[in-house]
Coordinates of C-alpha atoms and ligand atoms in Angstrom, one line a residue:
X1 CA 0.9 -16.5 -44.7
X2 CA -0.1 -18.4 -41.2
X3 CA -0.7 -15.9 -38.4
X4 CA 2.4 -15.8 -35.8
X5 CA 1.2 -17.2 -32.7
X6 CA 1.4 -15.9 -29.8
X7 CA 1.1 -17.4 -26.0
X8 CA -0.1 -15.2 -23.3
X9 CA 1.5 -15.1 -19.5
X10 CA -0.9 -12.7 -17.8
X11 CA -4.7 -10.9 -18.3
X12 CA -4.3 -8.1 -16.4
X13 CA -4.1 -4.2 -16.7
X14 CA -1.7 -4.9 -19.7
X15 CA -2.5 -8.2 -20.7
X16 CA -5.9 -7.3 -21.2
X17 CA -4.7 -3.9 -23.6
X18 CA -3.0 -6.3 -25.3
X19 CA -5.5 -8.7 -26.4
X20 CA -7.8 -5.3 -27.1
X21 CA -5.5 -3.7 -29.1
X22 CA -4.2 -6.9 -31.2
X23 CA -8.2 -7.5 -32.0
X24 CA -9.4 -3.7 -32.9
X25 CA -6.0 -3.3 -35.2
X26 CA -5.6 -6.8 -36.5
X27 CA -5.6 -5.5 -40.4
X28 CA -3.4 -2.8 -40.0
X29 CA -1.0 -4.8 -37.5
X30 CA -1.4 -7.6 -40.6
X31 CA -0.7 -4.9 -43.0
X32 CA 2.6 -3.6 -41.5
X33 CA 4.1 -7.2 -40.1
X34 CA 3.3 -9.1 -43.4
X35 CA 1.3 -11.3 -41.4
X36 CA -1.7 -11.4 -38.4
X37 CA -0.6 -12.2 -34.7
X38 CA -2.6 -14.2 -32.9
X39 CA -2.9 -15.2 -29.3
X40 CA -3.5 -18.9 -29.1
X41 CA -2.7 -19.8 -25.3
X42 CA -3.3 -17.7 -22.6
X43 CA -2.8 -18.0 -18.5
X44 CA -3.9 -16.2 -15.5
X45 CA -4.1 -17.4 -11.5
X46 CA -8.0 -16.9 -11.5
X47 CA -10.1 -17.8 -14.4
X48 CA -13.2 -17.5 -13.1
X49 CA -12.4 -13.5 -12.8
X50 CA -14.3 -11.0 -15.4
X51 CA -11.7 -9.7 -18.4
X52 CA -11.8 -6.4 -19.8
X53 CA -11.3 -7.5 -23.3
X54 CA -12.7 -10.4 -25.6
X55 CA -11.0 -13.6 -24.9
X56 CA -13.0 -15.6 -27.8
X57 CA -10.6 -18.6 -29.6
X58 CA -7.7 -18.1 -26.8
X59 CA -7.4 -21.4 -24.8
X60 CA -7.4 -20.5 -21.3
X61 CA -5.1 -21.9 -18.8
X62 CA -3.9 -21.3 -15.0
X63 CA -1.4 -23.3 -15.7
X64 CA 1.9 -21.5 -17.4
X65 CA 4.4 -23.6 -18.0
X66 CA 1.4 -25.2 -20.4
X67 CA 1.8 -22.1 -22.9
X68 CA 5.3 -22.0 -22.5
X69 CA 5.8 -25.5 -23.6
X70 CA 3.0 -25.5 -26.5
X71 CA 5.1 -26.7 -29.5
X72 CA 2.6 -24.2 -31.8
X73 CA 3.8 -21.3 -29.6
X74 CA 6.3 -18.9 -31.8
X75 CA 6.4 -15.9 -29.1
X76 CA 6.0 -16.1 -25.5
X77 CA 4.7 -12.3 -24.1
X78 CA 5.1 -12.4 -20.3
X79 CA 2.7 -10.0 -18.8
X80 CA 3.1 -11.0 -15.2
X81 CA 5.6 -9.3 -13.7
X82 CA 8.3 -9.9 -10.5
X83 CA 11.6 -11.7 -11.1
X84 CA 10.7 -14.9 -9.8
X85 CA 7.9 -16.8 -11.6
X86 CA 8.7 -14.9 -14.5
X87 CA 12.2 -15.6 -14.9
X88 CA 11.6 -18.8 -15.0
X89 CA 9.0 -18.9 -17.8
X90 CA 11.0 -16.4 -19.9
X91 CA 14.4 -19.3 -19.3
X92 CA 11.7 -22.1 -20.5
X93 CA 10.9 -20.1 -23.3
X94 CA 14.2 -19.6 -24.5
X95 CA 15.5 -22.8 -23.5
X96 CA 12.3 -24.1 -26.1
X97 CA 13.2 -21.7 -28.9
X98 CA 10.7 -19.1 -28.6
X99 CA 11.0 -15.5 -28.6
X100 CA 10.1 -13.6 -25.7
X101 CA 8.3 -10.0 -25.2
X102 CA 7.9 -8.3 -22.0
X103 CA 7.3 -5.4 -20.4
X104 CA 8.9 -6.8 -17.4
X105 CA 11.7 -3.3 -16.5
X106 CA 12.4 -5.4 -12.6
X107 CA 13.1 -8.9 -14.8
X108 CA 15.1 -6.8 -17.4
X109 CA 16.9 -4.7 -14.6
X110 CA 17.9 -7.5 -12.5
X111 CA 18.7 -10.5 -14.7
X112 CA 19.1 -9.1 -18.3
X113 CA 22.4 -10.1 -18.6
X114 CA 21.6 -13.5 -18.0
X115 CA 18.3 -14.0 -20.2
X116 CA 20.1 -12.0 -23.2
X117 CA 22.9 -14.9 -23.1
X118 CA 21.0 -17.1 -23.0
X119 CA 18.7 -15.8 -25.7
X120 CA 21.5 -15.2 -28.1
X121 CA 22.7 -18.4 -27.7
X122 CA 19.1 -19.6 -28.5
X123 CA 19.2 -17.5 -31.7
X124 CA 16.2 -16.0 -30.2
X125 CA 14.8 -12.4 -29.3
X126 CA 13.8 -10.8 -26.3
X127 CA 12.2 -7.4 -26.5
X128 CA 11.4 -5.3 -24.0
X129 CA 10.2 -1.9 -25.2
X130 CA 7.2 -1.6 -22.5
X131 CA 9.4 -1.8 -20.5
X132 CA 10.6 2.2 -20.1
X133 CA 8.1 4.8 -20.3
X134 CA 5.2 3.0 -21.1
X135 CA 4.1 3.8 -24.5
X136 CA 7.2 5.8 -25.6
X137 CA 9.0 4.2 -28.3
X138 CA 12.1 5.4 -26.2
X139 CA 14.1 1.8 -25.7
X140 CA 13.9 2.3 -30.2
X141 CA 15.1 5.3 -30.0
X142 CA 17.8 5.5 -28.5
X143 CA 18.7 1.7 -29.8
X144 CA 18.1 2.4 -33.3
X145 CA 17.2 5.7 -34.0
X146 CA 20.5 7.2 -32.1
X147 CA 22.9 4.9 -33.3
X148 CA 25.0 7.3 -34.9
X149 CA 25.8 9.5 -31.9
X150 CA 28.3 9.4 -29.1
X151 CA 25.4 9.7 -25.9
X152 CA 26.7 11.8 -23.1
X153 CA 23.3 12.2 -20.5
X154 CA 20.1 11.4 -20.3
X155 CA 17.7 12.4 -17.9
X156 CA 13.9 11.6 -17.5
X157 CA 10.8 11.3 -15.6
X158 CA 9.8 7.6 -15.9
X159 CA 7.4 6.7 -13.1
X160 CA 4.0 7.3 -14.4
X161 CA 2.9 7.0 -10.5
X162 CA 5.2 9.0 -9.1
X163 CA 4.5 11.7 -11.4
X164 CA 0.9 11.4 -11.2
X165 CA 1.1 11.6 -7.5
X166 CA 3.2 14.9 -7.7
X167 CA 1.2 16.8 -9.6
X168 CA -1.9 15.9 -8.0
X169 CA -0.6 17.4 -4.6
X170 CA 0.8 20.1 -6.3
X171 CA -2.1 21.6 -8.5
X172 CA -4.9 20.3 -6.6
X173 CA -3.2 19.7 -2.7
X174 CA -4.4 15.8 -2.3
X175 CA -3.4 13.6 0.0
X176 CA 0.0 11.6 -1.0
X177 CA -1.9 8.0 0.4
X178 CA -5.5 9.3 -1.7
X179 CA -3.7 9.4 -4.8
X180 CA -1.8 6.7 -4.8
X181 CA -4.4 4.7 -4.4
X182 CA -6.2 6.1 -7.5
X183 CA -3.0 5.2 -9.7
X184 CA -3.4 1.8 -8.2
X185 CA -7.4 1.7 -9.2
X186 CA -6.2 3.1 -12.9
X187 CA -3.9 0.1 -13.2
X188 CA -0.9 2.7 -13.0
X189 CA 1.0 1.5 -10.2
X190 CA 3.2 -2.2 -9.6
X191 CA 2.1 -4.7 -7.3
X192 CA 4.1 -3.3 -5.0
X193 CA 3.6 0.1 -5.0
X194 CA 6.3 1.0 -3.0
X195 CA 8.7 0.1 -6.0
X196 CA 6.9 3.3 -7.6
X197 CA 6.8 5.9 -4.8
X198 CA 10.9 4.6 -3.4
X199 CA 12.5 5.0 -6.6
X200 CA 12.7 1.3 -7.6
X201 CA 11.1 1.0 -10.6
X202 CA 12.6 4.2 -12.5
X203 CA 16.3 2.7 -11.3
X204 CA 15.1 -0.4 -12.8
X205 CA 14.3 1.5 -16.0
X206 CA 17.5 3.8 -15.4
X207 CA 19.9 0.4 -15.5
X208 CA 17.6 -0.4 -19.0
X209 CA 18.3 3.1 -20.2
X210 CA 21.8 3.5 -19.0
X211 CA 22.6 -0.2 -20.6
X212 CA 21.7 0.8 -24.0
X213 CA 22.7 4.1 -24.0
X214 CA 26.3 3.6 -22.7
X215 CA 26.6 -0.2 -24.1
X216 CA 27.7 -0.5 -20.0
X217 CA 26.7 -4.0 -18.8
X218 CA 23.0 -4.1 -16.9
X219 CA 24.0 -2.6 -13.0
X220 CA 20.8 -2.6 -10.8
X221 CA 22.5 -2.7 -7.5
X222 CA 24.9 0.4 -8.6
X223 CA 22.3 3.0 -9.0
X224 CA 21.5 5.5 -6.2
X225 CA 17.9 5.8 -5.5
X226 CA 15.6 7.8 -3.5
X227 CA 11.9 7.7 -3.5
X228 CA 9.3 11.1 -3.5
X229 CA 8.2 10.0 -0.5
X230 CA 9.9 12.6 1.7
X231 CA 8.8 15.6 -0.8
X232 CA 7.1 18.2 1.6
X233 CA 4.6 20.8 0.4
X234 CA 6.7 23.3 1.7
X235 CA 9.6 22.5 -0.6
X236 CA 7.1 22.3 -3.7
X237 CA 6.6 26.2 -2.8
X238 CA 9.9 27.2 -2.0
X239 CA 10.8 25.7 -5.0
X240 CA 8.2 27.4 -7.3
X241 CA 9.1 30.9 -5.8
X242 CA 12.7 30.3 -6.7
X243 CA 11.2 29.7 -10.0
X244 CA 11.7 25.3 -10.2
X245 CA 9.6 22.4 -9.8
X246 CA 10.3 19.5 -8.3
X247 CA 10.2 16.2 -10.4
X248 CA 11.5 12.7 -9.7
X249 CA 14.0 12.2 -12.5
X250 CA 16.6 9.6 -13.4
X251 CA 19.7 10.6 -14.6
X252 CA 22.5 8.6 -16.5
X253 CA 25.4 11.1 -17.2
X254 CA 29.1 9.9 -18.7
X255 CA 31.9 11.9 -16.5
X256 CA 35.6 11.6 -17.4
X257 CA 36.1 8.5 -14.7
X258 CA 32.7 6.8 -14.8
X259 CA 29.1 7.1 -15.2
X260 CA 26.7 8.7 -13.1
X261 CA 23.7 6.5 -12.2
X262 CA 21.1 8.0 -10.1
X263 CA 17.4 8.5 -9.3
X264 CA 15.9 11.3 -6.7
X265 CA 13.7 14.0 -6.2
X266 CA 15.1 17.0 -8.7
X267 CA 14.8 20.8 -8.8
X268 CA 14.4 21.7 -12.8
X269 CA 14.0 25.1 -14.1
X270 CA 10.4 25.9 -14.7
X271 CA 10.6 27.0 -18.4
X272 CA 12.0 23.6 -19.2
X273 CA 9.7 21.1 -20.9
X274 CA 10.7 18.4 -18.7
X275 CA 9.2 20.6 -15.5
X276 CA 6.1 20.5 -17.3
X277 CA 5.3 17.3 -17.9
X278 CA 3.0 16.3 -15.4
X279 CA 0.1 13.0 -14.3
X280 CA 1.1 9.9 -15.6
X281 CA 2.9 11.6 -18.7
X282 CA 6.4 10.3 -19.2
X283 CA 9.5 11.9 -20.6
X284 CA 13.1 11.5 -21.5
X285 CA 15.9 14.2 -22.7
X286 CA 18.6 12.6 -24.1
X287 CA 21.4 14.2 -25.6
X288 CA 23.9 12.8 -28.2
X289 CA 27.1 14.6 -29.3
X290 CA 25.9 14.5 -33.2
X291 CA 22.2 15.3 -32.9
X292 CA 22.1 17.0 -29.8
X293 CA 19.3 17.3 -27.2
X294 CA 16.4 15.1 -28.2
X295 CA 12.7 14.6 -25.9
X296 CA 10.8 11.6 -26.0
X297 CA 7.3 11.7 -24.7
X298 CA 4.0 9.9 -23.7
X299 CA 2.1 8.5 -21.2
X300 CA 4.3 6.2 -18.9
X301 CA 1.3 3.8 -18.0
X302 CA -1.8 2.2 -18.2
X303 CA -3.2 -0.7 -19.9
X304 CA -3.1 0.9 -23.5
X305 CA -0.5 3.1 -24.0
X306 CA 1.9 0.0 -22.4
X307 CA 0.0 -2.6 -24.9
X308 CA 1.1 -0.1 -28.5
X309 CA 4.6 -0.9 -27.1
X310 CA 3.8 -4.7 -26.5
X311 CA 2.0 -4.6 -30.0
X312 CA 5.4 -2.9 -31.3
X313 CA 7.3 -5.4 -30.3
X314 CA 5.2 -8.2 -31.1
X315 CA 5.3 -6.7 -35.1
X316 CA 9.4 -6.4 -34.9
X317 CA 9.7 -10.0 -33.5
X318 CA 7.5 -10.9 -36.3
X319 CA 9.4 -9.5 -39.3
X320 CA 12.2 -10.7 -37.6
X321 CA 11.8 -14.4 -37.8
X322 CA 13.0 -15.0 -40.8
X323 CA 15.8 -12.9 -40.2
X324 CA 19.7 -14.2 -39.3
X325 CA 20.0 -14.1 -35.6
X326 CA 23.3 -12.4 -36.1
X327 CA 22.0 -9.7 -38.0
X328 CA 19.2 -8.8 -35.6
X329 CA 19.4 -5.4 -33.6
X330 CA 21.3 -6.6 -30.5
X331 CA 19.2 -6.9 -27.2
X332 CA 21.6 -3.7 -25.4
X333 CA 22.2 -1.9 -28.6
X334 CA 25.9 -2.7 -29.0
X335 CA 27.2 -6.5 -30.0
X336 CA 27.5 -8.7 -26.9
X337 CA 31.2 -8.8 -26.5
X338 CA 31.8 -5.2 -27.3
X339 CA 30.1 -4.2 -24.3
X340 CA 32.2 -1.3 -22.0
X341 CA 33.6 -1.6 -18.6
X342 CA 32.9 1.9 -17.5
X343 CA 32.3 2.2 -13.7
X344 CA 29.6 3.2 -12.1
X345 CA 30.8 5.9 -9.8
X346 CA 29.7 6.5 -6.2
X347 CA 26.7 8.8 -5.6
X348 CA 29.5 11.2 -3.5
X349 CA 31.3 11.6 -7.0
X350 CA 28.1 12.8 -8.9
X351 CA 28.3 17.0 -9.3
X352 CA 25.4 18.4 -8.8
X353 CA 23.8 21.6 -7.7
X354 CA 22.0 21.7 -4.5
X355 CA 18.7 23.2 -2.7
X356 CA 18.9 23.1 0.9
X357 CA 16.2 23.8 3.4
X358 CA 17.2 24.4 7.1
X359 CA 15.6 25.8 10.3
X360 CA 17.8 28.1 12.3
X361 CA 17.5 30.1 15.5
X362 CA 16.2 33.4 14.1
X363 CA 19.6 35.5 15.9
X364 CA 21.9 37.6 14.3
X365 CA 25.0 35.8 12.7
X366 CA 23.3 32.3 11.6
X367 CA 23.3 32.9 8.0
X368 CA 26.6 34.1 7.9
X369 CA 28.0 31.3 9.6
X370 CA 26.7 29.1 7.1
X371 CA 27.6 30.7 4.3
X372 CA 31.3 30.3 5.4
X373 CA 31.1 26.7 5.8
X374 CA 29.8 26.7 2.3
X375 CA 32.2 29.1 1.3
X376 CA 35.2 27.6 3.4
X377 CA 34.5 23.8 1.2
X378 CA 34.7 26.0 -2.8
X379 CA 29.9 25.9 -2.8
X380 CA 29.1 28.7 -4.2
X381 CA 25.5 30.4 -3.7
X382 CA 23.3 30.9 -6.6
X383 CA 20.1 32.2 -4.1
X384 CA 19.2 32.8 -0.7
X385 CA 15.4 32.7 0.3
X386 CA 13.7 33.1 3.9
X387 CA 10.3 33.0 3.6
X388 CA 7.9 34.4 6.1
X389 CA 7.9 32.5 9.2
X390 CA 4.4 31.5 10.7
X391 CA 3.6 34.4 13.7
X392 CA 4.5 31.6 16.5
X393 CA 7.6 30.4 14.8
X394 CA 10.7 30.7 17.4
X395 CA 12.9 29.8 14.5
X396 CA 13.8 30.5 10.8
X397 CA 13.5 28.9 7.9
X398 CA 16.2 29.6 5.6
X399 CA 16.4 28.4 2.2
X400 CA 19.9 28.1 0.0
X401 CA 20.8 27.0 -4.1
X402 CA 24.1 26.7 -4.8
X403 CA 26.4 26.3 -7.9
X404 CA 27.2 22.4 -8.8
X405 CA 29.2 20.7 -6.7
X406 CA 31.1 17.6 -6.2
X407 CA 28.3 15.3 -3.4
X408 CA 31.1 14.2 -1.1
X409 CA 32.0 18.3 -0.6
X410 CA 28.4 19.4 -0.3
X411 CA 27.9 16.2 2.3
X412 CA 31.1 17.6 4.4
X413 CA 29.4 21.1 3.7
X414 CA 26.1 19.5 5.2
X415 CA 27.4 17.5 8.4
X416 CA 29.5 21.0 9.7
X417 CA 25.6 23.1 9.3
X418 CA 23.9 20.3 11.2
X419 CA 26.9 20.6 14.0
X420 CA 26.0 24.2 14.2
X421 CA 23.9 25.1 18.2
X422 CA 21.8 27.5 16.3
X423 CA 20.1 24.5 13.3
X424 CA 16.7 23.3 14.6
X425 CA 16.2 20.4 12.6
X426 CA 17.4 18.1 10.5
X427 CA 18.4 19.9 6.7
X428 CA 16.8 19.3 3.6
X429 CA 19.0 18.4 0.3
X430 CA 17.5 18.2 -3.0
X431 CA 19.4 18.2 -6.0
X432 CA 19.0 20.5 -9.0
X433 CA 19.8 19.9 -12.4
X434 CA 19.5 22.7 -15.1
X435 CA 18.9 20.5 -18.0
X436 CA 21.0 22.7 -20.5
Ligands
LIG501 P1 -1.4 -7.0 -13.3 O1 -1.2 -7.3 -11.8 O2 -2.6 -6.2 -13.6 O3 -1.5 -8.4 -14.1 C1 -0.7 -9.5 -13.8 C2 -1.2 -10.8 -14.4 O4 -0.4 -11.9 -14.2 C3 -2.6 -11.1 -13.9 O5 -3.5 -11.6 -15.0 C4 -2.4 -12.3 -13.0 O6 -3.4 -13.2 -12.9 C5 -1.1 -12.9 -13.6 N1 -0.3 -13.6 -12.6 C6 0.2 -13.0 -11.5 N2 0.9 -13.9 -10.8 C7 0.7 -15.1 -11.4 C8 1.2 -16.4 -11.1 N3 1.9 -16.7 -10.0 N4 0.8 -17.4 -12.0 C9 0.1 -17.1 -13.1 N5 -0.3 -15.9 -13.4 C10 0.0 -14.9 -12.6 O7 0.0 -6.4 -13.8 P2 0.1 -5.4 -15.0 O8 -0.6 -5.8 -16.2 O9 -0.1 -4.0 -14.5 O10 1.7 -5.5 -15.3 C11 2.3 -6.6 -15.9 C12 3.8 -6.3 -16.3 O11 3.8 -5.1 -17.1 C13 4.6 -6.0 -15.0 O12 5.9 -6.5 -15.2 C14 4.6 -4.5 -15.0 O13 5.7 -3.9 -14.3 C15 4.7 -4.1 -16.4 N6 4.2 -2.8 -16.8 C16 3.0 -2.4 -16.4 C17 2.5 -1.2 -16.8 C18 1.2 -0.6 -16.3 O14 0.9 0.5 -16.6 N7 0.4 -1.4 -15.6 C19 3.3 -0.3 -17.7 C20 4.5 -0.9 -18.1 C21 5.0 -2.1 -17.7 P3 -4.8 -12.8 -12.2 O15 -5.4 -11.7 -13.1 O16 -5.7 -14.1 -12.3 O17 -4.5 -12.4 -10.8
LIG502 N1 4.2 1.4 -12.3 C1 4.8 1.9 -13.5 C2 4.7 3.4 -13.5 C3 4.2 1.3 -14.7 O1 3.9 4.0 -12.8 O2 5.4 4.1 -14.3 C4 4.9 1.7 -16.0 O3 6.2 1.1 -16.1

């Protein structure tokens, strides 16, 4: 049987895996798909720039739109990246017929709904399984594998450079800026590498996650974000001595009027797995009604790990060519017009439990005042910590978990502290999540 043929947008950190790992497993990758894949077209801005990989019999172009339009093209694999060049090419695509693969989560996140219409009406297929958690097979999973269960939460580290960054200033105390800019040099982190350290990137692989999981409609612009960016070092040790760690999770949760959608900084208990996953190692928790609690696993980037998903894909889209477009695994999981209307509720009507972290005028009285604001608003307290203060400290820090609690009280809760004479500075919330 002819090879499937395969046009290249991209040779970078992923592009480059991809033409790696396509050559070293060609006869297994042949062996499983029925048939080899080859990558006849490729493009990249600068051509003239050295390649990490073997780029013998691919024609070469800086010129896109060429392999988009190449009549012997059968599946277009856009390894740029951004939602503006790239949306375009992936429309062209369709609009010509092909099948698409990317590991695009911001093009997924942000026009999904659009390119899946337009696909389907195209009869063609656009995977995306690089897209979440690098290699995990996680977007399967829960698409495929979990098809039988009612989902009620998910909750998951997936930024391979956010994680990387906080374990490096955890276990070895480096500089935030320092190792960042090694996940940049390791081809971990986006162009922009403020989508990874603000939260942007997991909420545009939270909407993914979230989509298929619920069968909810793709909803960027309703998930609350918040970056690790305002993480001190002080909080990492408060936290460990109250026995957590703090990870940067996104967490998709059904409630009786909505779902919760939501990204931030997150106290977990340390005994759970998900507190221990640490560098650029990915993971997701997600629990079903039938099957229960269920942890997916891997490394969440690099060039690699995110080219077996590409690969994945590439194989699926293969066997699936002869295939009825009607019978295909839909793009989001559930058919097209059985999609849900569920709202996505505001961050004040998530329930969550909370650490706070205040500095107070070290007099008698202070902490008893603000346990009956807390107390006065139904927050109950799960722990009280004050660690040592430094020798020339005038004031005291003063550390507080409470039981879960619906945002908008603990945010009412919050505003009546900061009115207090006595607080010094401006209060700390993180939220906390026991996982169970
Ligand atoms: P890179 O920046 O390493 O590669 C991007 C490639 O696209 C380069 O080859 C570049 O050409 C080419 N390119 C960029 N802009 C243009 C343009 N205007 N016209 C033509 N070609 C262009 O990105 P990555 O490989 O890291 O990421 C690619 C995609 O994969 C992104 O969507 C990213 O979010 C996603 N992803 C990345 C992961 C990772 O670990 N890196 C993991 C999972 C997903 P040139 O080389 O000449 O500059
Ligand atoms: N920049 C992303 C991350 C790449 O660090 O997780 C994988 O999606």
């Amino acid at each position: 049987m002819e090879p499937v043929k395969v046009g290249l947008l991209g040779l970078g950190t992923v592009g480059s895996g991809v033409v790696r790992v396509l050559a070293r497993n060609a006869d297994e990758i042949q062996r499983r798909a029925g048939r080899g894949i080859r990558i006849v077209r490729a493009s990249a801005r600068d051509l003239t720039r050295e390649r990490d990989c073997d780029l013998g019999g691919i024609t070469l172009t800086s010129q896109p739109y060429e392999v988009v339009d190449d009549p012997e093209v059968q599946i277009v694999l856009e390894l740029i990246g951004g939602t503006g060049l790239a949306r375009e090419l992936v429309m062209r695509a369709i609009d010509n017929g092909k099948h698409v693969v990317t590991a695009n989560k911001a093009l997924i996140a942000l026009h999904g709904n659009e390119i899946f219409a337009r696909a389907s009406a195209q009869g063609v297929t656009v995977a995306f399984e690089a897209a979440v958690g690098g290699g995990i097979p996680i977007i399967k999973a829960i698409r495929e594998a979990l098809s039988g269960n009612t989902i009620e939460w998910l909750a998951g580290i997936i930024n391979g450079t956010g994680n990387f960054i906080l374990t490096e200033m955890r276990d070895k105390g480096r500089d935030f800026e320092d190792v960042l800019s090694e996940a940049q040099s390791l081809g971990y982190a986006e162009a922009d590498p403020t989508f990874d350290v603000e939260g942007v990137d997991a909420a545009h692989k939270l909407t993914i996650l979230a989509s298929i999981a619920f069968g909810i409609p793709l909803q960027f612009d309703r998930v609350y974000t918040e970056g690790i960016t305002r993480i001190t070092r002080e909080d990492v040790g408060n936290a460990a001595e109250l026995g957590y760690r703090i990870k940067h999770l996104g967490i998709a949760r059904r409630q009786p009027e909505g779902i919760e959608l939501r990204v931030h900084p997150t106290l977990i208990p340390e005994r759970r797995l998900l507190a221990n996953v640490d560098g650029v190692m990915n993971a997701v928790l997600v629990r079903g009604d039938a099957v229960g609690p269920t942890l997916y696993y891997g490394p969440g980037a690099g060039a690699e790990p995110t080219a077996s998903a590409v690969v994945a894909d590439l194989v699926d889209v293969a066997r699936d060519l002869t295939v009825d477009p009607n019978n295909r695994v839909p793009h989001l999981a559930f058919q097209p017009d059985a999609l849900a209307d569920l709202p996505v509720l505001p961050i004040e009507e998530a329930i969550s439990a909370y650490y706070l972290h205040l500095r107070a005028a070290d007099r008698p009285g202070v902490l008893a005042d603000i346990t009956r604001i807390l107390g006065e608003r139904g927050i109950s307290i799960e722990a009280v910590l004050q660690p040592q203060p430094a020798e020339e400290a005038e004031d005291a820090s003063i550390v507080i978990l409470t039981a879960p609690v619906r945002e908008s009280h603990m945010n009412d809760a919050i505003e009546a502290i900061q009115r207090m004479d006595a607080i010094t500075m401006p209060l700390t919330k993180i939220r906390v999540e026991s996982l169970k």
